[in-house]
Tab-separated table of N, CA and C in Angstrom:
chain	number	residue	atom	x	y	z
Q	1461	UNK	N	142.554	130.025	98.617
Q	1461	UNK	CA	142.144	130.640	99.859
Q	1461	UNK	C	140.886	129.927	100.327
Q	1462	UNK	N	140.781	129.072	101.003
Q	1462	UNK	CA	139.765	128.798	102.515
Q	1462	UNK	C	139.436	129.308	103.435
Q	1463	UNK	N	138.064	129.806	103.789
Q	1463	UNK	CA	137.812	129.722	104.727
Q	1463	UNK	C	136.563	129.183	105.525
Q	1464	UNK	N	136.903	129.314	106.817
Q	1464	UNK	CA	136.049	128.528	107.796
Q	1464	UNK	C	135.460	129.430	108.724
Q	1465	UNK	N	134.338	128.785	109.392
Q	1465	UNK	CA	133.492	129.739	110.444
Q	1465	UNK	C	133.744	128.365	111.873
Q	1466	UNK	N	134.763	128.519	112.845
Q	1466	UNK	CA	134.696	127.730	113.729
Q	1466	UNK	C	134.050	128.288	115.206
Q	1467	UNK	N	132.976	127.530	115.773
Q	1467	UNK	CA	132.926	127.852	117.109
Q	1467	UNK	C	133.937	128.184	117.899
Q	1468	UNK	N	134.403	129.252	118.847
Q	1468	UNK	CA	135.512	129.677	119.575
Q	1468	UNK	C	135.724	128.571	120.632
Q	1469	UNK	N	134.472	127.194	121.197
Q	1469	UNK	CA	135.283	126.529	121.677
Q	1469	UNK	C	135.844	125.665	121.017
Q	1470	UNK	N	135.694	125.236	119.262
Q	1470	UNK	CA	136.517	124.536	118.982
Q	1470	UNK	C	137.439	124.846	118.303
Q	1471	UNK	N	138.446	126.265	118.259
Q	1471	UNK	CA	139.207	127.001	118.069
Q	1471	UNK	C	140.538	125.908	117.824
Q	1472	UNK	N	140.978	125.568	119.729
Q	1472	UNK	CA	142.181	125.221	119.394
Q	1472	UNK	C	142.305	123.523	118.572
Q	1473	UNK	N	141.038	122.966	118.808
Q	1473	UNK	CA	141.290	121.633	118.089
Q	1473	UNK	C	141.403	121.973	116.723
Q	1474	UNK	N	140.960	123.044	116.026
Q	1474	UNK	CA	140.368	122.948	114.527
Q	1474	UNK	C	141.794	123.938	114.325
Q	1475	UNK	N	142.506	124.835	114.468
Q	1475	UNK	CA	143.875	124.779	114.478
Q	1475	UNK	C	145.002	123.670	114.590
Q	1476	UNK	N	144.824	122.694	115.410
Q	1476	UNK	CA	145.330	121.247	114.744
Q	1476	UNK	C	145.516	120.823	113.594
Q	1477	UNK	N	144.293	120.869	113.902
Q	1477	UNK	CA	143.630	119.925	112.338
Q	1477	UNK	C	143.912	120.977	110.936
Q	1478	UNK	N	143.740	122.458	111.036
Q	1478	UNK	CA	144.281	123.126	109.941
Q	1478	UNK	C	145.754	123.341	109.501
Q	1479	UNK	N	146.922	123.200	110.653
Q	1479	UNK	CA	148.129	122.671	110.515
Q	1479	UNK	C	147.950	121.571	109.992
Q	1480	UNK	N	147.850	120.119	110.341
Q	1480	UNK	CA	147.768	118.861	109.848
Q	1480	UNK	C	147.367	119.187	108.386
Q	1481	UNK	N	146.113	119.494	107.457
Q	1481	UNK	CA	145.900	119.888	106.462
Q	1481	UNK	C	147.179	120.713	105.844
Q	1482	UNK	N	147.448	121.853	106.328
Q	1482	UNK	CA	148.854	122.588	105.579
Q	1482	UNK	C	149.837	122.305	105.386
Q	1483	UNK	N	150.404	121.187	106.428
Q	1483	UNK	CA	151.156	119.969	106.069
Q	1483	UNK	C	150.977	119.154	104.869
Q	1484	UNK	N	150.181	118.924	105.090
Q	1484	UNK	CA	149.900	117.585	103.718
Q	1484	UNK	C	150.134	118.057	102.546
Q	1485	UNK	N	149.139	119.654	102.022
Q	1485	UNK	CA	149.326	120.137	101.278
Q	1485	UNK	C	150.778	120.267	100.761
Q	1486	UNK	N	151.289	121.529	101.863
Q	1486	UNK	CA	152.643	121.621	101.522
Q	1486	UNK	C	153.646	120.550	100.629
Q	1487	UNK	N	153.373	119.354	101.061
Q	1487	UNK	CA	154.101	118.496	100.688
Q	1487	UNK	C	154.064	117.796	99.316
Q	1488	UNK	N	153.025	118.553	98.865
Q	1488	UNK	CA	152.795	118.347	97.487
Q	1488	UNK	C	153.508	118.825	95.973
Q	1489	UNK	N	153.599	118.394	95.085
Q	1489	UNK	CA	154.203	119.129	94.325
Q	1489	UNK	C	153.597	120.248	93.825
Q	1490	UNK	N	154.411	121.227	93.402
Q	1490	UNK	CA	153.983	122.822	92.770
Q	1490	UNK	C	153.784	123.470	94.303
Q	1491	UNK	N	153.485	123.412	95.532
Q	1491	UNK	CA	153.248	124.373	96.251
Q	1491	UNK	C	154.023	125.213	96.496
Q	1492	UNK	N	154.011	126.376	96.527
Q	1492	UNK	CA	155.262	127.417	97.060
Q	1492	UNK	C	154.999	128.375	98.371
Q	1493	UNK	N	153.927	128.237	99.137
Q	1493	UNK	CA	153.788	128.636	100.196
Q	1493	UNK	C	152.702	128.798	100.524
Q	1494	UNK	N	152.115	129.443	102.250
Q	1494	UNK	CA	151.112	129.262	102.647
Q	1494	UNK	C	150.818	129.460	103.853
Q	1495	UNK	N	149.894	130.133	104.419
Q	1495	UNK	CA	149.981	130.754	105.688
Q	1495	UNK	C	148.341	130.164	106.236
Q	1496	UNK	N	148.284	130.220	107.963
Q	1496	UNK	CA	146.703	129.977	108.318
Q	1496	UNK	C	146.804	131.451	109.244
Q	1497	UNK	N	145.125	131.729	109.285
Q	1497	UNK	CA	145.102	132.747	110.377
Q	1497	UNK	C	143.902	132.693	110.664
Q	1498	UNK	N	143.378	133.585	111.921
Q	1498	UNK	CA	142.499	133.855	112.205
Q	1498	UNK	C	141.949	135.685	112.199
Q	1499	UNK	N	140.982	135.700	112.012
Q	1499	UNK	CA	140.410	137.218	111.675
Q	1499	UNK	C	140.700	137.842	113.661
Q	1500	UNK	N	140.972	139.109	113.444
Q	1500	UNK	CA	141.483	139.654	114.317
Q	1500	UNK	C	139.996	140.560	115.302
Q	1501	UNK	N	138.922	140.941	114.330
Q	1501	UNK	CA	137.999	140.912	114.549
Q	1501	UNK	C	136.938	140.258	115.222
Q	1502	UNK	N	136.459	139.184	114.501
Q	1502	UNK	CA	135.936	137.936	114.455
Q	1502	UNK	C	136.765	136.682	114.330
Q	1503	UNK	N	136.981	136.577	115.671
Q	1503	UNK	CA	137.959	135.306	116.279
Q	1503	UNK	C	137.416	133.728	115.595
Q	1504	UNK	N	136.034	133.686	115.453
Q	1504	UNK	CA	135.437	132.536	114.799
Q	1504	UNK	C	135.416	132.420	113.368
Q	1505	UNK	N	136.148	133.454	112.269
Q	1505	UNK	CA	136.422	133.100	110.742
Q	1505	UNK	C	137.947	133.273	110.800
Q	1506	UNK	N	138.459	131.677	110.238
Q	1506	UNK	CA	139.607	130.990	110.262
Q	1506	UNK	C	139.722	131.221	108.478
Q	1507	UNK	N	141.372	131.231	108.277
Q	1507	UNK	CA	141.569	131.195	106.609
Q	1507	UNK	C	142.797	130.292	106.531
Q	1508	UNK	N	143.076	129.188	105.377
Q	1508	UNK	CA	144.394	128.943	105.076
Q	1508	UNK	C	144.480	129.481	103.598
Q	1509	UNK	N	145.620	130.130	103.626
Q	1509	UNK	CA	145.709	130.742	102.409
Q	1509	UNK	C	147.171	129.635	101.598
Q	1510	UNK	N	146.714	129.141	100.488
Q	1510	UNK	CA	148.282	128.704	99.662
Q	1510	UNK	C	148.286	129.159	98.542
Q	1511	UNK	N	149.784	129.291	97.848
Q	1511	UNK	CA	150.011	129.250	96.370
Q	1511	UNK	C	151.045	128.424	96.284
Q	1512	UNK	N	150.219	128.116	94.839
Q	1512	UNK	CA	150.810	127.209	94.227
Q	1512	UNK	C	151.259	127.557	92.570
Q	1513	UNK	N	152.001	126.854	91.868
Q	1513	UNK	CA	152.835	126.947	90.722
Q	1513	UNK	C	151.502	127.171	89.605
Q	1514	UNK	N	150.635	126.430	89.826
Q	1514	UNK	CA	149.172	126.741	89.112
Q	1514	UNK	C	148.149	125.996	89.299
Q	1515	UNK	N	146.782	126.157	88.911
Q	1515	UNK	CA	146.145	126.094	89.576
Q	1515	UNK	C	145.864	124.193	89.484
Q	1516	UNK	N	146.296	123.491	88.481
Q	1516	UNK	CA	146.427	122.096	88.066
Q	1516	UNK	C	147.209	121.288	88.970
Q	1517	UNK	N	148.063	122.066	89.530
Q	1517	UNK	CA	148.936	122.066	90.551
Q	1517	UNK	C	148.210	121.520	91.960
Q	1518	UNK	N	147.514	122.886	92.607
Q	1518	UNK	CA	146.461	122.549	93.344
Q	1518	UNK	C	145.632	121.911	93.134
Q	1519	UNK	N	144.758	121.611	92.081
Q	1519	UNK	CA	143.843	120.324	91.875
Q	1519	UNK	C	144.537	118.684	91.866
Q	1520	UNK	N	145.542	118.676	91.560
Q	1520	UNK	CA	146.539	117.411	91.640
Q	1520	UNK	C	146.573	116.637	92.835
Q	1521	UNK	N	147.429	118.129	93.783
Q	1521	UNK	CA	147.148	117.799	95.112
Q	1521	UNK	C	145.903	117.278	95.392
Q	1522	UNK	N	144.934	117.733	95.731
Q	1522	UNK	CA	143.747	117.739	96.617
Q	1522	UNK	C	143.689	115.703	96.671
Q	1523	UNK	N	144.057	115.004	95.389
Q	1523	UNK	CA	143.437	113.868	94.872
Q	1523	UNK	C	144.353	113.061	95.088
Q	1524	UNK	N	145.774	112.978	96.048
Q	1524	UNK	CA	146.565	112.865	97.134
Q	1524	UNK	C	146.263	111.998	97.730
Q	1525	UNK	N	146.480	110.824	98.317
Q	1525	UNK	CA	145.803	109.705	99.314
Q	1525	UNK	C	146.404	111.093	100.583
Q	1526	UNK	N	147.636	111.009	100.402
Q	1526	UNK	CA	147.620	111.770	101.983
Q	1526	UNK	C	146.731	112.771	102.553
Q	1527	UNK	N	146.625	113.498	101.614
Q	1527	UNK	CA	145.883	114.999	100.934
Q	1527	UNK	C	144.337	114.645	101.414
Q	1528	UNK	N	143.957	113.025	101.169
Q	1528	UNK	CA	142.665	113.202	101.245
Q	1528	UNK	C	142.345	112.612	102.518
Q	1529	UNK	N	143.289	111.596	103.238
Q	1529	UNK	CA	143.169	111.768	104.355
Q	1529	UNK	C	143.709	112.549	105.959
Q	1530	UNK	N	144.483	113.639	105.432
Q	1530	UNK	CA	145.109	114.400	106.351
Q	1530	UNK	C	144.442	115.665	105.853
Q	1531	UNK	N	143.877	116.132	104.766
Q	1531	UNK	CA	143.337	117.862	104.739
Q	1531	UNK	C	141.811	117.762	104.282
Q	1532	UNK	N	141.485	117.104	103.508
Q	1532	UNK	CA	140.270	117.171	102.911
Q	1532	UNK	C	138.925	116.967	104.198
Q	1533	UNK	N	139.125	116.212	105.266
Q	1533	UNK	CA	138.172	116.517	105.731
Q	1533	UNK	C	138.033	118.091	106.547
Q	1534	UNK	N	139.636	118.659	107.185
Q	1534	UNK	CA	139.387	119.622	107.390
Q	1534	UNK	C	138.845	120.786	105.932
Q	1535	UNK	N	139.392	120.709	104.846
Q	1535	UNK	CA	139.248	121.782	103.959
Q	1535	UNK	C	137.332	121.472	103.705
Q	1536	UNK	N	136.963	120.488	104.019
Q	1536	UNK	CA	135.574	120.329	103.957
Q	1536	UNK	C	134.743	121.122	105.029
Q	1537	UNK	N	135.532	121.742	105.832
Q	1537	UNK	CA	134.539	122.527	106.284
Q	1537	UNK	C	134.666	123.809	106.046
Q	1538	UNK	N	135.018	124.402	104.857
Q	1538	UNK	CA	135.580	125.851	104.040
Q	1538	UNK	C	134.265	126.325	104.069
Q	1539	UNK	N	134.056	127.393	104.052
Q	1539	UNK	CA	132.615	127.926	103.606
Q	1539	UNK	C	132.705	127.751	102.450
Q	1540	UNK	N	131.411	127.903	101.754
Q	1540	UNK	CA	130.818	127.879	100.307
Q	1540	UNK	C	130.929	129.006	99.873
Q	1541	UNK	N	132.453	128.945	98.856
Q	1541	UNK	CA	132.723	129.848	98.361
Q	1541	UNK	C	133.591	129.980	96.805
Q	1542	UNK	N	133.539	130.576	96.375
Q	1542	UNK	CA	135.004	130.019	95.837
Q	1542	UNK	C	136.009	129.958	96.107
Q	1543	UNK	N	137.261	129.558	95.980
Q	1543	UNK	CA	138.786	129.411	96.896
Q	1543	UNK	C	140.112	129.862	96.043
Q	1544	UNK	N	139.712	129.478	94.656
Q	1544	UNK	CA	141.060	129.822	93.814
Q	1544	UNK	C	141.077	131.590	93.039
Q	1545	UNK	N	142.133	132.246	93.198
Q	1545	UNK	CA	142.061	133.867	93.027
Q	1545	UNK	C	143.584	133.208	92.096
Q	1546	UNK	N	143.858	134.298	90.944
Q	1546	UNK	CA	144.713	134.457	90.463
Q	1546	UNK	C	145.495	135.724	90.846
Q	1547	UNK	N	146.975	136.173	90.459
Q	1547	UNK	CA	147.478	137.093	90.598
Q	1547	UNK	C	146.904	138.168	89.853
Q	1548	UNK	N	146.666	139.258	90.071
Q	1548	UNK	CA	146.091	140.356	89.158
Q	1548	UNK	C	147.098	141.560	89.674
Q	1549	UNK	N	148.414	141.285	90.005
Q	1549	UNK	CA	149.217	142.374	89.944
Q	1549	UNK	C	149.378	143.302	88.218
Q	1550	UNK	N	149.698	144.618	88.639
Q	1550	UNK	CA	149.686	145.378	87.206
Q	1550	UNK	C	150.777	144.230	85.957
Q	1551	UNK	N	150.350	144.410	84.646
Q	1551	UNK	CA	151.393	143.734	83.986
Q	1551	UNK	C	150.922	142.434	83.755
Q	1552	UNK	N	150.300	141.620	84.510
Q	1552	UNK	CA	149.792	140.125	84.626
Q	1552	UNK	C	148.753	139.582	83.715
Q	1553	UNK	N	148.653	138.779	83.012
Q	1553	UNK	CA	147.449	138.220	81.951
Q	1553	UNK	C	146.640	137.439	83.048
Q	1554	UNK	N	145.144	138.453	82.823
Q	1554	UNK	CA	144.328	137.752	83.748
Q	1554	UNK	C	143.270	136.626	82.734
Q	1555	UNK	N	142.887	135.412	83.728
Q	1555	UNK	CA	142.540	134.996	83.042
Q	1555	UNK	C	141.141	135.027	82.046
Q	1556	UNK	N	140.827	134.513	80.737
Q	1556	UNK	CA	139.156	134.932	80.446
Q	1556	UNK	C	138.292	133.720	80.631
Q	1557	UNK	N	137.668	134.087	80.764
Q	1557	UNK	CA	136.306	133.386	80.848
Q	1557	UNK	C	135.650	132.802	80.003
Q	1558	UNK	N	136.057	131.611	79.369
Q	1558	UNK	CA	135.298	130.652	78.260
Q	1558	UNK	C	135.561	129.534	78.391
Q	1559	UNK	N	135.097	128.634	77.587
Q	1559	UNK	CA	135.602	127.147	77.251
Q	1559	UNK	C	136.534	127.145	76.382
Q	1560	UNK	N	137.230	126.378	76.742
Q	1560	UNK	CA	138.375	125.845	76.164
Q	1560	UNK	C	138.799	124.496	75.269
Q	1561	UNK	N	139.347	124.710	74.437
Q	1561	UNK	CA	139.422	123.165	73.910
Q	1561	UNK	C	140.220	122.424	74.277
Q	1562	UNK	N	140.216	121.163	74.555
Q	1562	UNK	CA	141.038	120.410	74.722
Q	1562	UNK	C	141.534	119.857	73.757
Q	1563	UNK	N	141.862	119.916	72.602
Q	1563	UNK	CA	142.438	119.045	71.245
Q	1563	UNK	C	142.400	120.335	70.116
């Protein structure tokens, strides 16, 4: 999940450009879907929301020649936030919080 704070006059260009980005993505492997919107409220905070197969998945992507020149400069203007949420439906192993080994 991304989001952005766009000036309302640059609304419809930066909707372009956030299609163009959801494209690219999409086209990546592991993605399984993904929506953009705008707050119904506050017309100037924009979101693209995706999931993907996991989250290695999405980091794969991002490092994409296409990826980095068709989304990354838009996803560069995300607010400073964090972006990746796991499922926490009932039943689901959420994840913990430590280091991990690699070997």
């Amino acid at each position: 999940m991304n989001r952005f704070r766009v000036p309302e006059p640059e609304g419809a260009a930066f909707r372009a450009d956030l299609q163009r980005a959801h494209e690219a993505l999409a086209e990546r492997p592991g993605y399984r879907g993904g929506t953009m919107g705008r707050n119904v409220d506050d017309p100037e905070l924009w979101v693209l929301t995706t999931t993907w197969e996991h989250v290695g998945a999405y980091r794969r992507a991002l490092s994409a020649y296409d990826v980095k020149l068709h989304a990354v400069p838009t996803l560069s203007r995300a607010l400073d936030e964090p972006s990746a949420y796991e499922v926490a439906d009932p039943g689901t192993d959420l994840n913990i919080r430590q280091t991990r080994s690699i070997g």
